[in-house]
CSV table of C-alpha atoms and ligand atoms in Angstrom, one decimal:
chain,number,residue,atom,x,y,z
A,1,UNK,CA,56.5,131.9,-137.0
A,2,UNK,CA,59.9,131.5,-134.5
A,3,UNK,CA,60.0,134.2,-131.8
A,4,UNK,CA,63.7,135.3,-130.8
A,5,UNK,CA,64.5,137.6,-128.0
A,6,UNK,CA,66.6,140.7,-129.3
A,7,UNK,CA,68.7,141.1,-126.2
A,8,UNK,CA,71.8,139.6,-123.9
A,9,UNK,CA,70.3,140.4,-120.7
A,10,UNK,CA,70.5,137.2,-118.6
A,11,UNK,CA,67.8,138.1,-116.4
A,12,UNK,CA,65.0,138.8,-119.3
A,13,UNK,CA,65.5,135.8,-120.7
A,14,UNK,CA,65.5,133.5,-118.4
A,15,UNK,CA,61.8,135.0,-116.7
A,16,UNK,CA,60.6,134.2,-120.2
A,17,UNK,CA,61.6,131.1,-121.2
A,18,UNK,CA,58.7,129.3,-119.0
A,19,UNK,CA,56.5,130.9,-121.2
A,20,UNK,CA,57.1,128.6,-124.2
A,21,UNK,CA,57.2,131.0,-126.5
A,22,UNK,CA,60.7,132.0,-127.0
A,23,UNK,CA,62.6,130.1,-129.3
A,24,UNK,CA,65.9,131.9,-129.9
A,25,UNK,CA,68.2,135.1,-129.3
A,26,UNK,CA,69.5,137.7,-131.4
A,27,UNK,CA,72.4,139.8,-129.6
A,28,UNK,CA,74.7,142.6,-131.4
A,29,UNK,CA,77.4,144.6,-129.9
A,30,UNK,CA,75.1,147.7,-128.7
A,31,UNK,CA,73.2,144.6,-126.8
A,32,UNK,CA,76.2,143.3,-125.2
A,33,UNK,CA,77.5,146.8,-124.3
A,34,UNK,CA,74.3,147.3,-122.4
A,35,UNK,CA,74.6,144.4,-120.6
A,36,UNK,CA,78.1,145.6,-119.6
A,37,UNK,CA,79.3,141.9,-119.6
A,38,UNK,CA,81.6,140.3,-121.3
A,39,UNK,CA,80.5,138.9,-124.5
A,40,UNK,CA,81.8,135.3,-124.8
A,41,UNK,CA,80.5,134.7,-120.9
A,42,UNK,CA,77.0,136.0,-121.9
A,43,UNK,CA,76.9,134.0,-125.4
A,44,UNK,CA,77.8,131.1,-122.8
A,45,UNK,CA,75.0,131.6,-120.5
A,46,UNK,CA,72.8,132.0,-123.1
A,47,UNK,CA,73.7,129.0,-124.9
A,48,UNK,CA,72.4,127.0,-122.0
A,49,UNK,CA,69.4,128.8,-121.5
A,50,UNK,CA,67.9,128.5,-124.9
A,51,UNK,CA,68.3,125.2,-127.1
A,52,UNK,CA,67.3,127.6,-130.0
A,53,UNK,CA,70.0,129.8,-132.6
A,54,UNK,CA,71.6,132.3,-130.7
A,55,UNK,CA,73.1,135.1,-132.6
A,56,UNK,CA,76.5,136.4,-131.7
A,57,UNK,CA,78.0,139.7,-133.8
A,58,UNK,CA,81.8,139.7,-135.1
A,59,UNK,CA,82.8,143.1,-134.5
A,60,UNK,CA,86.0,143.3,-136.8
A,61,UNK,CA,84.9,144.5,-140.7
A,62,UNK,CA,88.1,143.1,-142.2
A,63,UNK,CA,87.9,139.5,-143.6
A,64,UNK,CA,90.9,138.2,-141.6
A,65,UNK,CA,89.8,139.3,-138.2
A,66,UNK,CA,85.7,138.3,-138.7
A,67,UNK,CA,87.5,134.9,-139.9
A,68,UNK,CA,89.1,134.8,-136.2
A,69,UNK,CA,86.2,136.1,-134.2
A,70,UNK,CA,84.3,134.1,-136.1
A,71,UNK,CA,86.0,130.9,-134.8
A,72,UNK,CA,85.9,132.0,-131.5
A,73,UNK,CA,81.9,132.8,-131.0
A,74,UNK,CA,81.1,129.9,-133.5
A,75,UNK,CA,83.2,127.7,-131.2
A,76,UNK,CA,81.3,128.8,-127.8
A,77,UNK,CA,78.1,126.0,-128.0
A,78,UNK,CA,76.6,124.4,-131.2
A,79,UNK,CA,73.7,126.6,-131.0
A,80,UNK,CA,75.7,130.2,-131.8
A,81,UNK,CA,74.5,131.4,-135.1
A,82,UNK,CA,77.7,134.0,-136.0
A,83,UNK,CA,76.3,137.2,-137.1
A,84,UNK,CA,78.0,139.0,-139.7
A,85,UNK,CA,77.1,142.8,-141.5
A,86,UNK,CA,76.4,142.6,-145.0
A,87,UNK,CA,79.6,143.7,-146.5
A,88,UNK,CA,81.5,142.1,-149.3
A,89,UNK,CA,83.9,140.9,-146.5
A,90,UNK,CA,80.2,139.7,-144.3
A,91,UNK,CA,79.2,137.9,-147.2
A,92,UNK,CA,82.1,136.5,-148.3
A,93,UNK,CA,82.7,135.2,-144.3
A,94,UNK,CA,79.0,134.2,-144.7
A,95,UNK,CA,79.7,132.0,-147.7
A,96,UNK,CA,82.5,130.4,-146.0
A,97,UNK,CA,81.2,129.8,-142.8
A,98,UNK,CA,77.7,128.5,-144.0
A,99,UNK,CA,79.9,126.1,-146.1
A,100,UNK,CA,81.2,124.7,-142.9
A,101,UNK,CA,77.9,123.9,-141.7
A,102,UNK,CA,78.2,126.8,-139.4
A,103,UNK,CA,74.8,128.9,-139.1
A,104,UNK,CA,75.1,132.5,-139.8
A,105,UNK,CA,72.9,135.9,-139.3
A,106,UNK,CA,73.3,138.3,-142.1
A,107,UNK,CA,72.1,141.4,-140.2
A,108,UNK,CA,72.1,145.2,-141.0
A,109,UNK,CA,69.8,144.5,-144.2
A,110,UNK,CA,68.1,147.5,-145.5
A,111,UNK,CA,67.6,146.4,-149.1
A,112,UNK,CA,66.4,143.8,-151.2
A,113,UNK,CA,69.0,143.5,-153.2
A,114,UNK,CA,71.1,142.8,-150.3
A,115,UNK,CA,69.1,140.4,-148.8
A,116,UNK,CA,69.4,138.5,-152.4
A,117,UNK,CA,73.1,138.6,-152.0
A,118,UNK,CA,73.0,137.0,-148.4
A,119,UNK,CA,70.5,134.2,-149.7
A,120,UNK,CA,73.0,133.5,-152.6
A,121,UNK,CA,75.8,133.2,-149.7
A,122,UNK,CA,74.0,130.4,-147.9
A,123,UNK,CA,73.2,132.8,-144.7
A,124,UNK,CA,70.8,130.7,-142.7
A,125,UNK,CA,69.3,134.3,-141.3
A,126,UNK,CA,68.5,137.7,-143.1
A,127,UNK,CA,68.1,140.2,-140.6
A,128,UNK,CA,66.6,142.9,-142.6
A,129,UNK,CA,66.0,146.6,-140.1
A,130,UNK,CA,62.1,147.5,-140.2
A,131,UNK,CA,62.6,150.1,-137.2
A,132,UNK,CA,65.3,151.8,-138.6
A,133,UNK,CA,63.8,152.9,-142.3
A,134,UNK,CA,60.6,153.3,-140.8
A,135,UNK,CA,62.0,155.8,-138.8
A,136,UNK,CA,63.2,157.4,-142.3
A,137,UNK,CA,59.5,157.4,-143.3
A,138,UNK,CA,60.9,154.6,-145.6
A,139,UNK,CA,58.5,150.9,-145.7
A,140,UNK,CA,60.2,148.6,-143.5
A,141,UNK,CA,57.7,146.0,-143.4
A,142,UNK,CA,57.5,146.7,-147.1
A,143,UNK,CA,61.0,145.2,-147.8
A,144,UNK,CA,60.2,142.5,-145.5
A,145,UNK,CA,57.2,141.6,-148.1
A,146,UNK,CA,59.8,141.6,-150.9
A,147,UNK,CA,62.6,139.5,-149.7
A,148,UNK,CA,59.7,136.8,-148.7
A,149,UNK,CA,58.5,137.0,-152.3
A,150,UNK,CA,62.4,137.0,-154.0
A,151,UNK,CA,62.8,134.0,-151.4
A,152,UNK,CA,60.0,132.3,-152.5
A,153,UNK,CA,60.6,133.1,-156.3
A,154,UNK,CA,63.6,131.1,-156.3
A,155,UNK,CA,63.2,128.6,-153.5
A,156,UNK,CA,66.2,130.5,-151.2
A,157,UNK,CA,66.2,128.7,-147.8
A,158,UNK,CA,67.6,131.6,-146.0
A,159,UNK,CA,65.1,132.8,-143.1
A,160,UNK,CA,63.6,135.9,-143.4
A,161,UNK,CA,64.4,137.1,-139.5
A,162,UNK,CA,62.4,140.8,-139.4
A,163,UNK,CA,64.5,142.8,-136.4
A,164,UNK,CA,64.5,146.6,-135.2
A,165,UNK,CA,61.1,145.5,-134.3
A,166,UNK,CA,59.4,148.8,-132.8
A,167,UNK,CA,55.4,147.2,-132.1
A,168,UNK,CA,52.8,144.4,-131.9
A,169,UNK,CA,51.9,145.7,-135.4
A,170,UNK,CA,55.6,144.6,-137.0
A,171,UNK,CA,54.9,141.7,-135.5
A,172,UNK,CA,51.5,140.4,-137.0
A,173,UNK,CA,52.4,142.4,-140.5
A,174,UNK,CA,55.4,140.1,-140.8
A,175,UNK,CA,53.5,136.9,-139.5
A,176,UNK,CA,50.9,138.1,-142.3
A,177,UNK,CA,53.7,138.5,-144.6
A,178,UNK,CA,55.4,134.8,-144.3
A,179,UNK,CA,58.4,135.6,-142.1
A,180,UNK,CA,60.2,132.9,-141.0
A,181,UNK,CA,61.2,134.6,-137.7
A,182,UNK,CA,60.8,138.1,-135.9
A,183,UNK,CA,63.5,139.3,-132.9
A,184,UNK,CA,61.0,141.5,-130.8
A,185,UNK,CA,62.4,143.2,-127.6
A,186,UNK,CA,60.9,141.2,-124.4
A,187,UNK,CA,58.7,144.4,-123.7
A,188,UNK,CA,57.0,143.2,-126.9
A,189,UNK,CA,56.8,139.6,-125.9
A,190,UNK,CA,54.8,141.6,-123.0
A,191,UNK,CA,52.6,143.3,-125.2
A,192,UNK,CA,51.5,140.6,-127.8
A,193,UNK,CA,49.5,139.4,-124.8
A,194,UNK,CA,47.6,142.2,-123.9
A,195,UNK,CA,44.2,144.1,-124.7
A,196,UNK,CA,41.8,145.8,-122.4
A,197,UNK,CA,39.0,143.8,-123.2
A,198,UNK,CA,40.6,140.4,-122.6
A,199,UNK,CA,41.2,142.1,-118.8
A,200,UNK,CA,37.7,143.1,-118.9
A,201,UNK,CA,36.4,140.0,-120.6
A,202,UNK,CA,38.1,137.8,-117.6
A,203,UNK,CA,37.3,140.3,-114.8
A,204,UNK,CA,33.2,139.9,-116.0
A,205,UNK,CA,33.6,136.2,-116.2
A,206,UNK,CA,34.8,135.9,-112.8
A,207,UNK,CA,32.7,138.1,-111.2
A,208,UNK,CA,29.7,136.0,-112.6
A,209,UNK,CA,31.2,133.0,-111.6
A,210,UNK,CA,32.2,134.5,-107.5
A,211,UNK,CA,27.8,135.2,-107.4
A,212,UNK,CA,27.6,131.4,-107.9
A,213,UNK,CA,29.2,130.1,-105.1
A,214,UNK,CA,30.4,127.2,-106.9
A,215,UNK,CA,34.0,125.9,-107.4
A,216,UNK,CA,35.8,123.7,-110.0
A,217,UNK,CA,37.8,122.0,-107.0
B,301,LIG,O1,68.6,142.9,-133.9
B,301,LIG,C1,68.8,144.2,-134.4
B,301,LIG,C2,68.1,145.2,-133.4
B,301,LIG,O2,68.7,145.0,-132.1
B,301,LIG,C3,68.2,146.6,-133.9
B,301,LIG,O3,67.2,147.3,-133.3
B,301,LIG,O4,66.0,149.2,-132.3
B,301,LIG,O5,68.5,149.3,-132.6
B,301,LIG,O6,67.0,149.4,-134.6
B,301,LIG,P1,67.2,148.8,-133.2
């Protein structure tokens, strides 16, 4: 399963990349706001810093705008994925851009039913919101578990990309679940390493091995 960062903060990204395990970015406009930069510059950067898709948000909803923004972020490095909300006009955009060759991130999925209408517009990313129904007491990982299944039912190619990841546990249900890719906050990245008894596991082992005296160089 890929691991993208959900964030356009320079800084974050680049303290995890020697880590190996970061293989894409996922920005949207309440991102970039928070970054308080500008958003073509911080695409840019980001471009460089990560071979993997990077997603960049259109933030017109008419068709004729999204067309234009879209040619501006999809023109910033070969690796911008152009991500557009799944509206007739999204969709529509989608269909047109993916028939350019250009990659695109269907994102504010909340249904299976849309998520079949961004497959059947060639998006090369569903973004479907786990975080968000969960926090309506709706199954988020639950959709995520039917849009895998409707994928594999008719052979879509679209990736199943889980976001509004809120824990570890969103992140091994949808690995359990065949997602192609989640977008985790880096505090998760953080997380997915840790558990007391690995710290205690190492801090036993060591000890053990500080009574011998002995060392490996
Ligand atoms: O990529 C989408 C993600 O940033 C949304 O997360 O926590 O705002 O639901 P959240």
């Amino acid at each position: 399963m890929k691991i993208f960062l959900d964030t356009a903060d320079i800084d974050q990204i680049t303290s995890l990349m020697p880590s190996q395990m970061v293989d894409g970015v996922t920005t949207n406009p309440s991102l970039i706001a928070k970054s308080g930069r500008d958003i073509k510059q911080t695409i840019a950067e980001i471009c460089t810093i990560v071979p993997g898709p990077v997603s960049a948000e259109v933030t017109a909803t008419d068709l004729a705008t999204m067309r234009k923004e879209a040619d501006v972020l999809s023109a910033i490095a070969d690796n911008v994925a152009v991500k557009v909300p799944l509206t007739p006009d999204g969709l529509q955009l989608c269909a047109e851009l993916s028939a350019q060759g250009i990659m695109v991130n269907v994102t504010l999925c909340f249904t299976a039913g849309q998520a079949l209408l961004a497959a059947k517009a060639g998006a090369r990313f569903i973004s479907p919101f786990v975080g968000r129904l969960d926090d309506l007491g709706q199954d988020g990982m639950g959709l995520i578990s039917d849009i895998v299944d409707i994928y594999s039912n008719y052979d879509f190619a679209t990736e199943v990309l889980v976001a509004s990841v809120r824990s570890t546990q969103h992140v091994t249900d949808a690995a359990i679940m065949g997602a192609d890719v989640v977008t985790i906050p880096p505090a998760i990245l953080g997380q997915l390493y840790k558990h007391p008894l690995t710290d205690k596991g190492l801090d036993a082992f060591l000890a053990d091995w500080q009574k011998t005296g002995q060392s490996i160089l």
